[in-house]
Amino acid sequence: MKTLLNRYTVSPFFVFYLIHSNQVGIGILSFQRAITLNAGYDAWISVLLSGISISIVIWMMYRILKLAKNDLVSINQICFGKWIGTVLNFSMVLYFLTGAVFILCSYIELIHTWMFPLMKTWHISVILLLLIYYIVSGGFRIVTGMCFISVVLPLALMIVMLFLPLKYVKIDHFSTMFSHSFHDILLSSKTMALQFLGFEALFMYYPLIKDSEKSEKWAQWGLLSTIVVYLFVTLLTFGYFSEDQLSHIIWPTLTMIKTNQLPFIERFEYIVISLWLLIIIPNISLNIWAACRGVKRVFNMKKHFSLILFMALLFVISELLNDRKSIKYLAMFYSDIGKYFTYFYIPLLFVIIHLKQFFKR
Amino acid sequence: MKRIFVYSICLLFLLSGCANHRIVDQVQIIESIGFDKEEDKFKVVALYPHFEEKNKVKLTDISTISYSYYDIWPKLNNKSDLPIMRGQLRMMLFGESFAKNGIETVVDSLCRDPEIGNRIFLGIAEKSASEILDKVKATNVPHYLHSLIDQNINQGNLPYGDLQVYLEKNFSKGRDTYLPFFVIEENRVKLDGLALLNKSKYITNIDMREAFILKTLINNGTNGRYQVHIKQPDGDGEGYVLLRSLDVKTNYKIDSVTPIPHVTIGLTMRVEVRDVPPGINMTNNVEIIKIEGILSKHFENAIANLISKLQKYQVDPIGFKEKIQKVSRNTNEDSLIKSYTNMKTTVNAEIKIIETGVGE
């Protein structure tokens, strides 16, 4: 692969932000209830387990990428031949798009439930999509910059927000710890894996990283900080809510933040929901960017054209999927594909590419 | 590219008009609401401050009858010229007969209502909530009940409890809830201890003195006031001691679980003593130790009495069921309740007098 010009690439240490910011998104507001369905209050072990499994998957990705020295599009064609490779690449593009749609729809639903129930879906999506269009058309470096901002800027506020509910934390809730079977904990880990999705875009932006081989360390650090954030939020939630109470609440993180009260603002969750825009915008942007890049590499389509096409697609889909039921289906669909992608497809690529290497010798 | 950016900025300004504005003097902000039972329906009374002119507030009430929590708001709006907002709601009061049937019909809906804050206070009213709110209306002080509870939590004998604390206890298997209990005395609202609930049903109430004991057993009972009648064995110095708790530590030890659970409760309380009966010399160390002994004895009895009362009514605000469950790992609810009612306790109280006021 020809070396790309310096002005298109980013330093390896930005992989930390690319991985971390894309993993922490809309899911962290609401994942707690889903993971406690099977494992109850032992689910914090599931968070650790799925984190570790993702760490192994990232390790595999780096082995694949280092061998191929290129992005997923050419890896697919090397491994599966031209025709199957193209089909896979096309489904990759759809996968990234699904991720973007899922995040967009969930965020719009959040705004509808918490802030503006009367606002039309298209009002919100037009604003968001214009912003995303502006970011993605700026190229990969702009997207990376947004990822960086989305980690750094809300950090201070988030830390304060999440430490204030500590007053309500009851250690007694952990008294029922270690009461679930390993099978239950594994089932919860499967649910938890959805929250860690977002790292797969690495397959697409790998060639755009300067000294890309050095970035593995940063990718793993990014994942580690995601695990720490999720673990902290999980333990905080378990201390804050009793188990049956948690099953009544859809957005536990927001409900916890609701507790905070300052003299000049009565209800803090409104600020947090607005601030969350900063966190989800780079998530969507990176997914869209990856999809555009995929289309460009496979079909040689101009990025400008594909971007407008995708924006229109997202606009239409977000208008269609605007109730809780369909968003739930979308989440299930996305997490199912994500699971196969992470735990079946990547190991498969890993095996195939190493076999090829072996036979070549 | 620059042009698109400019366009999108313009669009933002256009779109900001679409969200619903709520200008403060064009809405009615409900601050307290009371629920009473009327046959199978709710009778709801809500209070809101009405701003007549600058710095002048008049509390006004509005009432309706409805079938469910969410039904209240449109029905109240039918009686009001300005839209009714509930985001600033601070106090929710339930009448006795309503609470006896369980307040979960309302509280479950509260969980789902994003407009309601997590820190509103709930309370139970003796007889009817509307009567209490009527008296509050007469005072013309906004957030009267909320401030009343708040100051009694910080400066008095009331254990902390807001909606979040209530829900957290209500939904856990090993714990029951308590709420402030209001009565009317001489035409004023009076906080008269705590109402104890079991599965969101009002069972019984305890007075302010017992509330202090409960506070020391639940969370730290700092800054509570408590009066003890003492009588020295030698007959000298009979009267009342008023103490203020400065620092309270409670610990629980489960000695055995089967067949009958046995719990040892250790209470260490550092107190400041005011009002000593004449004839007792608080500068004398021997006398102080003697008083400490009497006070410790008193607290041991008071705690034991309170716990046996709680056991009699099968309510568990302290969370003994949870503590037993922690050791026994038995999650069967019936057997937990059975072991709670049979539970035996030993109380070791240690009262330390560390201050005796400024005078002799």
mmCIF file with all atom_site columns, N, CA, C and O in Angstrom, chain B residues 208-224:
data_model
loop_
_atom_site.group_PDB
_atom_site.id
_atom_site.type_symbol
_atom_site.label_atom_id
_atom_site.label_alt_id
_atom_site.label_comp_id
_atom_site.label_asym_id
_atom_site.label_entity_id
_atom_site.label_seq_id
_atom_site.pdbx_PDB_ins_code
_atom_site.Cartn_x
_atom_site.Cartn_y
_atom_site.Cartn_z
_atom_site.occupancy
_atom_site.B_iso_or_equiv
_atom_site.pdbx_formal_charge
_atom_site.auth_seq_id
_atom_site.auth_comp_id
_atom_site.auth_asym_id
_atom_site.auth_atom_id
_atom_site.pdbx_PDB_model_num
ATOM 1  N N  . MET B 1 208 ? -41.953 11.058 67.606 1.00 0.00 ? 208 MET B N  1
ATOM 2  C CA . MET B 1 208 ? -40.682 11.710 67.305 1.00 0.00 ? 208 MET B CA 1
ATOM 3  C C  . MET B 1 208 ? -39.525 11.095 68.092 1.00 0.00 ? 208 MET B C  1
ATOM 4  O O  . MET B 1 208 ? -38.400 11.028 67.605 1.00 0.00 ? 208 MET B O  1
ATOM 5  N N  . ARG B 1 209 ? -39.800 10.660 69.316 1.00 0.00 ? 209 ARG B N  1
ATOM 6  C CA . ARG B 1 209 ? -38.731 10.060 70.128 1.00 0.00 ? 209 ARG B CA 1
ATOM 7  C C  . ARG B 1 209 ? -38.283 8.742  69.505 1.00 0.00 ? 209 ARG B C  1
ATOM 8  O O  . ARG B 1 209 ? -37.086 8.475  69.359 1.00 0.00 ? 209 ARG B O  1
ATOM 9  N N  . GLU B 1 210 ? -39.271 7.946  69.098 1.00 0.00 ? 210 GLU B N  1
ATOM 10 C CA . GLU B 1 210 ? -38.921 6.678  68.454 1.00 0.00 ? 210 GLU B CA 1
ATOM 11 C C  . GLU B 1 210 ? -38.255 6.928  67.101 1.00 0.00 ? 210 GLU B C  1
ATOM 12 O O  . GLU B 1 210 ? -37.390 6.166  66.680 1.00 0.00 ? 210 GLU B O  1
ATOM 13 N N  . ALA B 1 211 ? -38.680 8.016  66.452 1.00 0.00 ? 211 ALA B N  1
ATOM 14 C CA . ALA B 1 211 ? -38.062 8.366  65.174 1.00 0.00 ? 211 ALA B CA 1
ATOM 15 C C  . ALA B 1 211 ? -36.576 8.631  65.356 1.00 0.00 ? 211 ALA B C  1
ATOM 16 O O  . ALA B 1 211 ? -35.758 8.263  64.510 1.00 0.00 ? 211 ALA B O  1
ATOM 17 N N  . PHE B 1 212 ? -36.224 9.249  66.478 1.00 0.00 ? 212 PHE B N  1
ATOM 18 C CA . PHE B 1 212 ? -34.802 9.502  66.735 1.00 0.00 ? 212 PHE B CA 1
ATOM 19 C C  . PHE B 1 212 ? -34.055 8.182  66.916 1.00 0.00 ? 212 PHE B C  1
ATOM 20 O O  . PHE B 1 212 ? -32.961 8.002  66.380 1.00 0.00 ? 212 PHE B O  1
ATOM 21 N N  . ILE B 1 213 ? -34.666 7.262  67.662 1.00 0.00 ? 213 ILE B N  1
ATOM 22 C CA . ILE B 1 213 ? -34.028 5.953  67.857 1.00 0.00 ? 213 ILE B CA 1
ATOM 23 C C  . ILE B 1 213 ? -33.831 5.280  66.497 1.00 0.00 ? 213 ILE B C  1
ATOM 24 O O  . ILE B 1 213 ? -32.759 4.741  66.191 1.00 0.00 ? 213 ILE B O  1
ATOM 25 N N  . LEU B 1 214 ? -34.865 5.370  65.664 1.00 0.00 ? 214 LEU B N  1
ATOM 26 C CA . LEU B 1 214 ? -34.776 4.763  64.339 1.00 0.00 ? 214 LEU B CA 1
ATOM 27 C C  . LEU B 1 214 ? -33.668 5.421  63.521 1.00 0.00 ? 214 LEU B C  1
ATOM 28 O O  . LEU B 1 214 ? -32.913 4.759  62.817 1.00 0.00 ? 214 LEU B O  1
ATOM 29 N N  . LYS B 1 215 ? -33.570 6.739  63.666 1.00 0.00 ? 215 LYS B N  1
ATOM 30 C CA . LYS B 1 215 ? -32.546 7.457  62.908 1.00 0.00 ? 215 LYS B CA 1
ATOM 31 C C  . LYS B 1 215 ? -31.150 6.992  63.315 1.00 0.00 ? 215 LYS B C  1
ATOM 32 O O  . LYS B 1 215 ? -30.285 6.799  62.468 1.00 0.00 ? 215 LYS B O  1
ATOM 33 N N  . THR B 1 216 ? -30.952 6.781  64.601 1.00 0.00 ? 216 THR B N  1
ATOM 34 C CA . THR B 1 216 ? -29.632 6.307  65.032 1.00 0.00 ? 216 THR B CA 1
ATOM 35 C C  . THR B 1 216 ? -29.366 4.907  64.501 1.00 0.00 ? 216 THR B C  1
ATOM 36 O O  . THR B 1 216 ? -28.227 4.539  64.277 1.00 0.00 ? 216 THR B O  1
ATOM 37 N N  . LEU B 1 217 ? -30.442 4.122  64.305 1.00 0.00 ? 217 LEU B N  1
ATOM 38 C CA . LEU B 1 217 ? -30.236 2.753  63.837 1.00 0.00 ? 217 LEU B CA 1
ATOM 39 C C  . LEU B 1 217 ? -30.080 2.678  62.325 1.00 0.00 ? 217 LEU B C  1
ATOM 40 O O  . LEU B 1 217 ? -29.464 1.751  61.811 1.00 0.00 ? 217 LEU B O  1
ATOM 41 N N  . ILE B 1 218 ? -30.642 3.631  61.589 1.00 0.00 ? 218 ILE B N  1
ATOM 42 C CA . ILE B 1 218 ? -30.601 3.553  60.124 1.00 0.00 ? 218 ILE B CA 1
ATOM 43 C C  . ILE B 1 218 ? -29.376 4.258  59.569 1.00 0.00 ? 218 ILE B C  1
ATOM 44 O O  . ILE B 1 218 ? -28.471 3.664  59.029 1.00 0.00 ? 218 ILE B O  1
ATOM 45 N N  . ASN B 1 219 ? -29.396 5.574  59.685 1.00 0.00 ? 219 ASN B N  1
ATOM 46 C CA . ASN B 1 219 ? -28.204 6.271  59.225 1.00 0.00 ? 219 ASN B CA 1
ATOM 47 C C  . ASN B 1 219 ? -27.712 7.101  60.395 1.00 0.00 ? 219 ASN B C  1
ATOM 48 O O  . ASN B 1 219 ? -28.244 6.992  61.486 1.00 0.00 ? 219 ASN B O  1
ATOM 49 N N  . ASN B 1 220 ? -26.745 7.901  60.211 1.00 0.00 ? 220 ASN B N  1
ATOM 50 C CA . ASN B 1 220 ? -26.194 8.499  61.415 1.00 0.00 ? 220 ASN B CA 1
ATOM 51 C C  . ASN B 1 220 ? -27.180 9.478  62.027 1.00 0.00 ? 220 ASN B C  1
ATOM 52 O O  . ASN B 1 220 ? -27.793 10.302 61.358 1.00 0.00 ? 220 ASN B O  1
ATOM 53 N N  . GLY B 1 221 ? -27.393 9.350  63.302 1.00 0.00 ? 221 GLY B N  1
ATOM 54 C CA . GLY B 1 221 ? -28.384 10.160 64.000 1.00 0.00 ? 221 GLY B CA 1
ATOM 55 C C  . GLY B 1 221 ? -27.771 11.415 64.557 1.00 0.00 ? 221 GLY B C  1
ATOM 56 O O  . GLY B 1 221 ? -28.069 11.833 65.671 1.00 0.00 ? 221 GLY B O  1
ATOM 57 N N  . THR B 1 222 ? -26.925 12.067 63.771 1.00 0.00 ? 222 THR B N  1
ATOM 58 C CA . THR B 1 222 ? -26.259 13.264 64.253 1.00 0.00 ? 222 THR B CA 1
ATOM 59 C C  . THR B 1 222 ? -27.260 14.402 64.423 1.00 0.00 ? 222 THR B C  1
ATOM 60 O O  . THR B 1 222 ? -28.175 14.539 63.621 1.00 0.00 ? 222 THR B O  1
ATOM 61 N N  . ASN B 1 223 ? -27.055 15.170 65.457 1.00 0.00 ? 223 ASN B N  1
ATOM 62 C CA . ASN B 1 223 ? -27.831 16.386 65.649 1.00 0.00 ? 223 ASN B CA 1
ATOM 63 C C  . ASN B 1 223 ? -29.301 16.134 65.994 1.00 0.00 ? 223 ASN B C  1
ATOM 64 O O  . ASN B 1 223 ? -30.153 16.938 65.680 1.00 0.00 ? 223 ASN B O  1
ATOM 65 N N  . GLY B 1 224 ? -29.580 15.012 66.646 1.00 0.00 ? 224 GLY B N  1
ATOM 66 C CA . GLY B 1 224 ? -30.942 14.786 67.111 1.00 0.00 ? 224 GLY B CA 1
ATOM 67 C C  . GLY B 1 224 ? -31.083 15.259 68.549 1.00 0.00 ? 224 GLY B C  1
ATOM 68 O O  . GLY B 1 224 ? -30.106 15.359 69.288 1.00 0.00 ? 224 GLY B O  1
#
